[in-house]
Amino acid sequence: MSSIDAALAAQNAVVALESLGLGGVYIGALRNNLAAVIDELQLSPLVFPVFGLCVGYADPDKPASVKPRLPQQVVLHQETYGHPVEQQLVEDYDQHISAFYREQGLTTPKWSEQPVERLRSIQTLNGREHISAVLKGQRFEQK
Ligand SMILES: Cc1cc2nc3c(=O)[nH]c(=O)nc-3n(C[C@H](O)[C@H](O)[C@H](O)COP(=O)(O)O)c2cc1C
């Protein structure tokens, strides 16, 4: 619940800061080295970082493209969940986002397979295999 609350608060903060002409970037990557973040921020027991949020003014000399989003039919449902051609819409998005990443000079696995790719091995967990032990160190009891 506290993770959901943190995300809701951060999203409201981003809306507010964008209304002031600032920009924000969430940094979930800090969970790759949770122990270092806890140390740096001197977090008390029973506190853990969910993500970071960088705030600042965008550099006009480095314009960034807005990443294409999933079509609205895939993320917004009326009354009941699902869309009859959802799979096709996701496949179309896979093509669209791959083209975007290529334009940005990035090579990434197929978008819809990225979550599985991230869980493929210890190496692809990028340090997140330590999260459970770090939470224990923050005195979160796990059974
Ligand atoms: C929970 C969360 C964690 C994220 N973590 C990172 C991150 O670690 N590094 C990063 O470059 N972008 C991260 N992002 C993505 C960016 O903050 C941003 O949403 C994305 O680049 C899309 O930008 P755009 O809205 O300008 O298209 C994260 C986004 C979310 C919602």
Coordinates of N, CA and C and ligand atoms in Angstrom, one line a residue:
M1 N 0.8 -1.2 0.0 CA 0.0 0.0 0.0 C 0.9 1.3 0.0
S2 N 2.0 1.2 0.8 CA 2.8 2.4 0.8 C 3.5 2.7 -0.5
S3 N 3.8 1.6 -1.3 CA 4.3 1.8 -2.6 C 3.3 2.5 -3.5
I4 N 2.1 2.1 -3.4 CA 1.0 2.7 -4.2 C 0.9 4.1 -3.9
D5 N 0.9 4.4 -2.5 CA 0.7 5.8 -2.1 C 1.9 6.7 -2.6
A6 N 3.1 6.1 -2.5 CA 4.3 6.8 -3.0 C 4.1 7.2 -4.5
A7 N 3.7 6.2 -5.3 CA 3.5 6.4 -6.7 C 2.4 7.5 -7.0
L8 N 1.3 7.4 -6.2 CA 0.3 8.4 -6.4 C 0.8 9.8 -6.0
A9 N 1.5 9.9 -4.9 CA 2.0 11.2 -4.5 C 3.0 11.7 -5.6
A10 N 3.9 10.9 -6.1 CA 4.9 11.3 -7.1 C 4.2 11.8 -8.4
Q11 N 3.1 11.0 -8.8 CA 2.4 11.5 -10.0 C 1.8 12.8 -9.8
N12 N 1.2 13.1 -8.6 CA 0.7 14.4 -8.4 C 1.8 15.5 -8.3
A13 N 2.9 15.1 -7.8 CA 4.1 16.1 -7.8 C 4.5 16.4 -9.2
V14 N 4.5 15.4 -10.1 CA 5.0 15.6 -11.4 C 4.0 16.5 -12.2
V15 N 2.7 16.3 -12.0 CA 1.7 17.1 -12.6 C 1.9 18.6 -12.1
A16 N 2.1 18.7 -10.8 CA 2.3 20.1 -10.2 C 3.5 20.7 -10.8
L17 N 4.6 20.0 -10.8 CA 5.9 20.6 -11.2 C 5.9 20.9 -12.7
E18 N 5.2 20.1 -13.5 CA 5.1 20.4 -14.9 C 4.2 21.7 -15.1
S19 N 3.3 21.9 -14.2 CA 2.4 23.1 -14.4 C 3.3 24.4 -14.1
L20 N 4.4 24.2 -13.4 CA 5.3 25.3 -13.1 C 6.4 25.4 -14.1
G21 N 6.4 24.6 -15.2 CA 7.4 24.7 -16.2 C 8.6 23.8 -15.9
L22 N 8.5 23.0 -14.9 CA 9.7 22.1 -14.6 C 9.4 20.8 -15.3
G23 N 10.4 19.9 -15.3 CA 10.3 18.6 -15.8 C 10.7 17.6 -14.8
G24 N 10.3 16.3 -14.9 CA 10.6 15.3 -13.9 C 10.9 14.0 -14.6
V25 N 11.8 13.2 -14.0 CA 12.1 11.9 -14.5 C 12.1 10.9 -13.3
Y26 N 11.2 9.9 -13.4 CA 11.2 8.9 -12.3 C 12.5 8.0 -12.5
I27 N 13.1 7.6 -11.5 CA 14.2 6.7 -11.6 C 14.0 5.4 -10.7
G28 N 13.4 4.5 -11.4 CA 13.2 3.2 -10.8 C 14.5 2.4 -10.7
A29 N 15.5 2.9 -11.5 CA 16.8 2.2 -11.6 C 17.5 2.3 -10.2
L30 N 17.1 3.1 -9.3 CA 17.8 3.2 -8.0 C 17.6 1.9 -7.2
R31 N 16.6 1.1 -7.6 CA 16.4 -0.2 -6.9 C 17.5 -1.2 -7.3
N32 N 18.3 -0.8 -8.4 CA 19.4 -1.7 -8.7 C 20.4 -1.7 -7.6
N33 N 20.5 -0.6 -6.8 CA 21.5 -0.6 -5.8 C 20.8 0.1 -4.5
L34 N 19.8 -0.7 -4.0 CA 19.0 -0.2 -2.9 C 19.9 0.1 -1.7
A35 N 20.8 -0.7 -1.4 CA 21.6 -0.5 -0.2 C 22.4 0.8 -0.2
A36 N 22.9 1.1 -1.4 CA 23.7 2.4 -1.5 C 22.7 3.6 -1.3
V37 N 21.5 3.5 -1.9 CA 20.6 4.6 -1.7 C 20.1 4.8 -0.3
I38 N 19.9 3.7 0.4 CA 19.5 3.7 1.8 C 20.6 4.4 2.6
D39 N 21.9 4.0 2.3 CA 23.0 4.5 3.0 C 23.2 6.0 2.7
E40 N 23.1 6.4 1.4 CA 23.2 7.8 1.0 C 22.2 8.7 1.7
L41 N 20.9 8.2 1.8 CA 19.9 9.1 2.3 C 19.7 8.8 3.8
Q42 N 20.5 8.0 4.4 CA 20.4 7.7 5.8 C 19.0 7.3 6.2
L43 N 18.4 6.4 5.5 CA 17.0 6.0 5.8 C 16.9 5.2 7.0
S44 N 15.9 5.5 7.8 CA 15.6 4.8 9.1 C 15.1 3.4 8.8
P45 N 15.2 2.5 9.8 CA 14.5 1.2 9.6 C 13.0 1.4 9.2
L46 N 12.5 0.5 8.5 CA 11.1 0.5 8.1 C 10.8 1.6 7.0
V47 N 11.9 2.1 6.4 CA 11.7 3.0 5.3 C 12.5 2.4 4.1
F48 N 12.0 2.4 2.9 CA 12.7 2.0 1.8 C 12.4 2.8 0.5
P49 N 13.3 3.0 -0.4 CA 13.1 3.7 -1.6 C 12.3 2.9 -2.6
V50 N 11.3 3.5 -3.2 CA 10.5 2.9 -4.3 C 11.0 3.3 -5.6
F51 N 11.3 4.6 -5.8 CA 11.9 5.2 -7.0 C 12.4 6.6 -6.6
G52 N 13.2 7.1 -7.5 CA 13.7 8.5 -7.3 C 12.9 9.4 -8.2
L53 N 12.9 10.7 -8.1 CA 12.3 11.6 -9.0 C 13.2 12.8 -9.1
C54 N 13.8 12.9 -10.3 CA 14.7 14.0 -10.7 C 13.8 15.1 -11.1
V55 N 14.1 16.3 -10.6 CA 13.3 17.5 -11.0 C 14.2 18.6 -11.5
G56 N 13.8 19.2 -12.6 CA 14.7 20.3 -13.1 C 14.1 20.9 -14.3
Y57 N 14.8 21.9 -14.9 CA 14.4 22.5 -16.1 C 15.0 21.7 -17.3
A58 N 14.2 21.4 -18.3 CA 14.7 20.7 -19.5 C 15.6 21.6 -20.2
D59 N 16.7 21.0 -20.8 CA 17.7 21.8 -21.5 C 17.2 22.0 -22.9
P60 N 16.9 23.2 -23.3 CA 16.3 23.5 -24.7 C 17.2 23.0 -25.8
D61 N 18.6 22.9 -25.5 CA 19.5 22.5 -26.5 C 19.5 21.0 -26.7
K62 N 18.8 20.3 -25.8 CA 18.7 18.8 -25.9 C 17.3 18.4 -25.9
P63 N 16.5 18.7 -27.0 CA 15.1 18.4 -27.0 C 14.9 16.8 -27.0
A64 N 14.0 16.4 -26.2 CA 13.7 14.9 -26.1 C 12.4 14.6 -26.8
S65 N 12.3 13.4 -27.3 CA 11.0 13.0 -27.9 C 10.1 12.4 -26.8
V66 N 8.9 12.5 -27.0 CA 7.9 11.8 -26.0 C 7.8 10.4 -26.5
K67 N 8.0 9.5 -25.6 CA 7.9 8.1 -25.9 C 6.5 7.7 -26.3
P68 N 6.3 7.0 -27.4 CA 4.9 6.6 -27.8 C 4.3 5.8 -26.7
R69 N 3.0 6.0 -26.5 CA 2.3 5.3 -25.4 C 1.4 4.2 -26.1
L70 N 1.0 3.3 -25.3 CA 0.0 2.3 -25.7 C -1.2 3.0 -26.2
P71 N -1.9 2.5 -27.2 CA -3.2 3.2 -27.5 C -4.2 3.1 -26.4
Q72 N -5.0 4.1 -26.3 CA -5.9 4.3 -25.2 C -6.8 3.1 -25.0
Q73 N -7.2 2.4 -26.1 CA -8.1 1.2 -25.9 C -7.5 0.1 -25.1
V74 N -6.1 0.1 -25.0 CA -5.5 -0.9 -24.2 C -5.4 -0.6 -22.8
V75 N -5.4 0.7 -22.4 CA -5.2 1.1 -21.0 C -6.5 1.6 -20.4
L76 N -7.5 2.0 -21.2 CA -8.7 2.5 -20.6 C -9.9 1.6 -21.0
H77 N -10.6 1.1 -20.0 CA -11.7 0.2 -20.2 C -13.0 0.8 -19.6
Q78 N -14.1 0.6 -20.3 CA -15.4 1.1 -19.8 C -16.2 -0.1 -19.3
E79 N -16.5 -0.1 -18.0 CA -17.3 -1.1 -17.3 C -16.7 -2.5 -17.2
T80 N -16.2 -3.1 -18.3 CA -15.5 -4.4 -18.2 C -14.1 -4.3 -18.8
Y81 N -13.3 -5.1 -18.4 CA -11.9 -5.1 -18.8 C -11.7 -5.8 -20.1
G82 N -10.8 -5.2 -20.9 CA -10.3 -5.9 -22.1 C -10.9 -5.3 -23.4
H83 N -10.2 -5.6 -24.5 CA -10.5 -5.1 -25.8 C -10.4 -6.2 -26.8
P84 N -11.4 -6.4 -27.7 CA -11.4 -7.6 -28.5 C -10.2 -7.8 -29.3
V85 N -9.5 -6.7 -29.7 CA -8.3 -6.9 -30.5 C -7.0 -6.4 -29.8
E86 N -7.1 -6.6 -28.4 CA -6.0 -6.1 -27.6 C -4.6 -6.7 -28.1
Q87 N -4.6 -8.0 -28.4 CA -3.3 -8.6 -28.7 C -2.8 -7.9 -30.0
Q88 N -3.6 -7.6 -30.9 CA -3.2 -7.0 -32.2 C -2.7 -5.6 -31.9
L89 N -3.4 -4.9 -31.0 CA -3.0 -3.5 -30.6 C -1.6 -3.5 -30.0
V90 N -1.4 -4.5 -29.1 CA -0.1 -4.6 -28.4 C 1.0 -5.0 -29.5
E91 N 0.7 -5.9 -30.4 CA 1.7 -6.2 -31.5 C 2.0 -5.0 -32.3
D92 N 1.0 -4.2 -32.6 CA 1.2 -2.9 -33.4 C 2.1 -2.0 -32.6
Y93 N 1.9 -1.9 -31.2 CA 2.7 -1.0 -30.4 C 4.1 -1.5 -30.3
D94 N 4.3 -2.9 -30.3 CA 5.6 -3.4 -30.3 C 6.4 -2.9 -31.5
Q95 N 5.8 -2.9 -32.7 CA 6.5 -2.4 -33.9 C 6.8 -0.9 -33.7
H96 N 5.8 -0.1 -33.3 CA 5.8 1.3 -33.2 C 7.0 1.7 -32.2
I97 N 7.0 1.1 -31.0 CA 8.0 1.5 -30.0 C 9.4 1.0 -30.4
S98 N 9.5 -0.1 -31.1 CA 10.8 -0.6 -31.6 C 11.4 0.4 -32.6
A99 N 10.5 1.0 -33.5 CA 11.0 2.0 -34.4 C 11.4 3.2 -33.7
F100 N 10.7 3.6 -32.6 CA 11.1 4.8 -31.8 C 12.4 4.6 -31.2
Y101 N 12.6 3.4 -30.5 CA 13.9 3.1 -29.9 C 15.0 3.1 -30.9
R102 N 14.8 2.6 -32.1 CA 15.8 2.6 -33.1 C 16.2 4.0 -33.5
E103 N 15.2 4.9 -33.6 CA 15.4 6.3 -33.9 C 16.3 6.9 -32.9
Q104 N 16.1 6.5 -31.6 CA 16.8 7.1 -30.5 C 18.2 6.4 -30.3
G105 N 18.5 5.5 -31.2 CA 19.8 4.8 -31.1 C 19.9 3.8 -30.0
L106 N 18.7 3.2 -29.6 CA 18.7 2.3 -28.5 C 18.3 0.9 -29.0
T107 N 18.9 -0.1 -28.5 CA 18.5 -1.5 -28.8 C 17.9 -2.1 -27.6
T108 N 16.6 -2.5 -27.6 CA 16.0 -3.1 -26.5 C 15.2 -4.4 -27.0
P109 N 15.0 -5.3 -26.0 CA 14.1 -6.4 -26.4 C 12.7 -5.9 -26.8
K110 N 12.0 -6.8 -27.5 CA 10.6 -6.5 -27.8 C 9.9 -6.0 -26.6
W111 N 9.2 -4.8 -26.7 CA 8.5 -4.2 -25.5 C 7.7 -5.2 -24.7
S112 N 6.8 -6.0 -25.4 CA 5.9 -6.8 -24.6 C 6.6 -8.0 -24.0
E113 N 7.9 -8.2 -24.3 CA 8.6 -9.3 -23.7 C 9.6 -8.8 -22.7
Q114 N 9.7 -7.5 -22.5 CA 10.7 -6.9 -21.6 C 10.6 -7.4 -20.2
P115 N 9.4 -7.5 -19.6 CA 9.3 -8.0 -18.2 C 9.9 -9.4 -18.0
V116 N 9.6 -10.2 -19.0 CA 10.1 -11.6 -18.9 C 11.6 -11.6 -19.1
E117 N 12.1 -10.7 -20.0 CA 13.6 -10.6 -20.2 C 14.3 -10.2 -19.0
R118 N 13.6 -9.3 -18.2 CA 14.3 -8.8 -17.0 C 14.4 -9.8 -16.0
L119 N 13.5 -10.8 -16.0 CA 13.5 -11.9 -15.0 C 14.3 -13.1 -15.4
R120 N 14.9 -13.0 -16.6 CA 15.5 -14.2 -17.2 C 16.6 -14.9 -16.4
S121 N 17.4 -14.0 -15.8 CA 18.6 -14.6 -15.1 C 19.0 -13.6 -14.0
I122 N 19.9 -14.0 -13.1 CA 20.4 -13.2 -12.0 C 21.0 -11.9 -12.7
Q123 N 21.8 -12.1 -13.8 CA 22.4 -10.9 -14.4 C 21.4 -9.9 -14.8
T124 N 20.3 -10.4 -15.4 CA 19.3 -9.4 -15.9 C 18.5 -8.8 -14.8
L125 N 18.6 -9.3 -13.6 CA 18.0 -8.6 -12.5 C 18.7 -7.3 -12.1
N126 N 19.9 -7.2 -12.5 CA 20.7 -5.9 -12.3 C 20.8 -5.5 -10.9
G127 N 21.0 -6.4 -10.0 CA 21.2 -6.0 -8.6 C 19.9 -6.2 -7.8
R128 N 18.7 -6.3 -8.5 CA 17.5 -6.4 -7.8 C 17.3 -7.7 -7.0
E129 N 18.2 -8.7 -7.3 CA 18.1 -9.9 -6.5 C 18.5 -9.7 -5.0
H130 N 19.0 -8.5 -4.7 CA 19.4 -8.2 -3.3 C 18.2 -7.5 -2.6
I131 N 17.2 -7.1 -3.3 CA 16.1 -6.3 -2.7 C 15.6 -7.0 -1.4
S132 N 15.3 -8.3 -1.5 CA 14.7 -9.0 -0.3 C 15.6 -8.9 0.9
A133 N 16.9 -9.1 0.7 CA 17.8 -9.1 1.8 C 17.9 -7.6 2.4
V134 N 17.9 -6.7 1.5 CA 18.0 -5.3 1.9 C 16.8 -4.9 2.7
L135 N 15.6 -5.3 2.3 CA 14.4 -5.0 3.1 C 14.5 -5.7 4.4
K136 N 15.0 -6.9 4.5 CA 15.2 -7.5 5.8 C 16.1 -6.6 6.7
G137 N 17.1 -6.1 6.1 CA 18.1 -5.2 6.8 C 17.4 -4.0 7.3
Q138 N 16.3 -3.6 6.6 CA 15.5 -2.4 7.0 C 14.4 -2.8 8.0
R139 N 14.6 -4.0 8.5 CA 13.7 -4.6 9.5 C 12.2 -4.9 9.0
F140 N 12.1 -5.0 7.7 CA 10.8 -5.5 7.3 C 10.8 -7.0 7.5
E141 N 9.9 -7.5 8.3 CA 9.9 -9.0 8.5 C 9.2 -9.7 7.4
Q142 N 9.9 -10.7 6.9 CA 9.3 -11.5 5.8 C 9.2 -13.0 6.3
K143 N 8.1 -13.6 6.0 CA 7.9 -15.0 6.4 C 8.2 -15.9 5.3
Ligands
LIG1 C1 8.1 4.1 -12.0 C2 8.9 4.6 -13.1 C3 10.3 4.4 -13.1 C4 11.2 4.8 -14.1 N1 12.5 4.7 -14.0 C5 13.3 5.2 -14.9 C6 14.7 5.1 -14.8 O1 15.2 4.5 -13.9 N2 15.5 5.6 -15.8 C7 14.9 6.3 -16.8 O2 15.7 6.8 -17.7 N3 13.6 6.4 -17.0 C8 12.8 5.9 -16.0 N4 11.4 6.0 -16.2 C9 10.9 6.6 -17.4 C10 10.9 8.1 -17.4 O3 10.8 8.8 -16.2 C11 9.9 8.7 -18.3 O4 8.6 8.3 -17.8 C12 10.0 8.1 -19.7 O5 11.3 8.4 -20.2 C13 9.0 8.6 -20.6 O6 9.2 10.0 -20.9 P1 8.3 10.9 -21.7 O7 7.1 11.1 -20.8 O8 9.0 12.2 -21.9 O9 8.0 10.2 -22.9 C14 10.6 5.5 -15.2 C15 9.2 5.7 -15.2 C16 8.4 5.3 -14.2 C17 6.9 5.5 -14.3

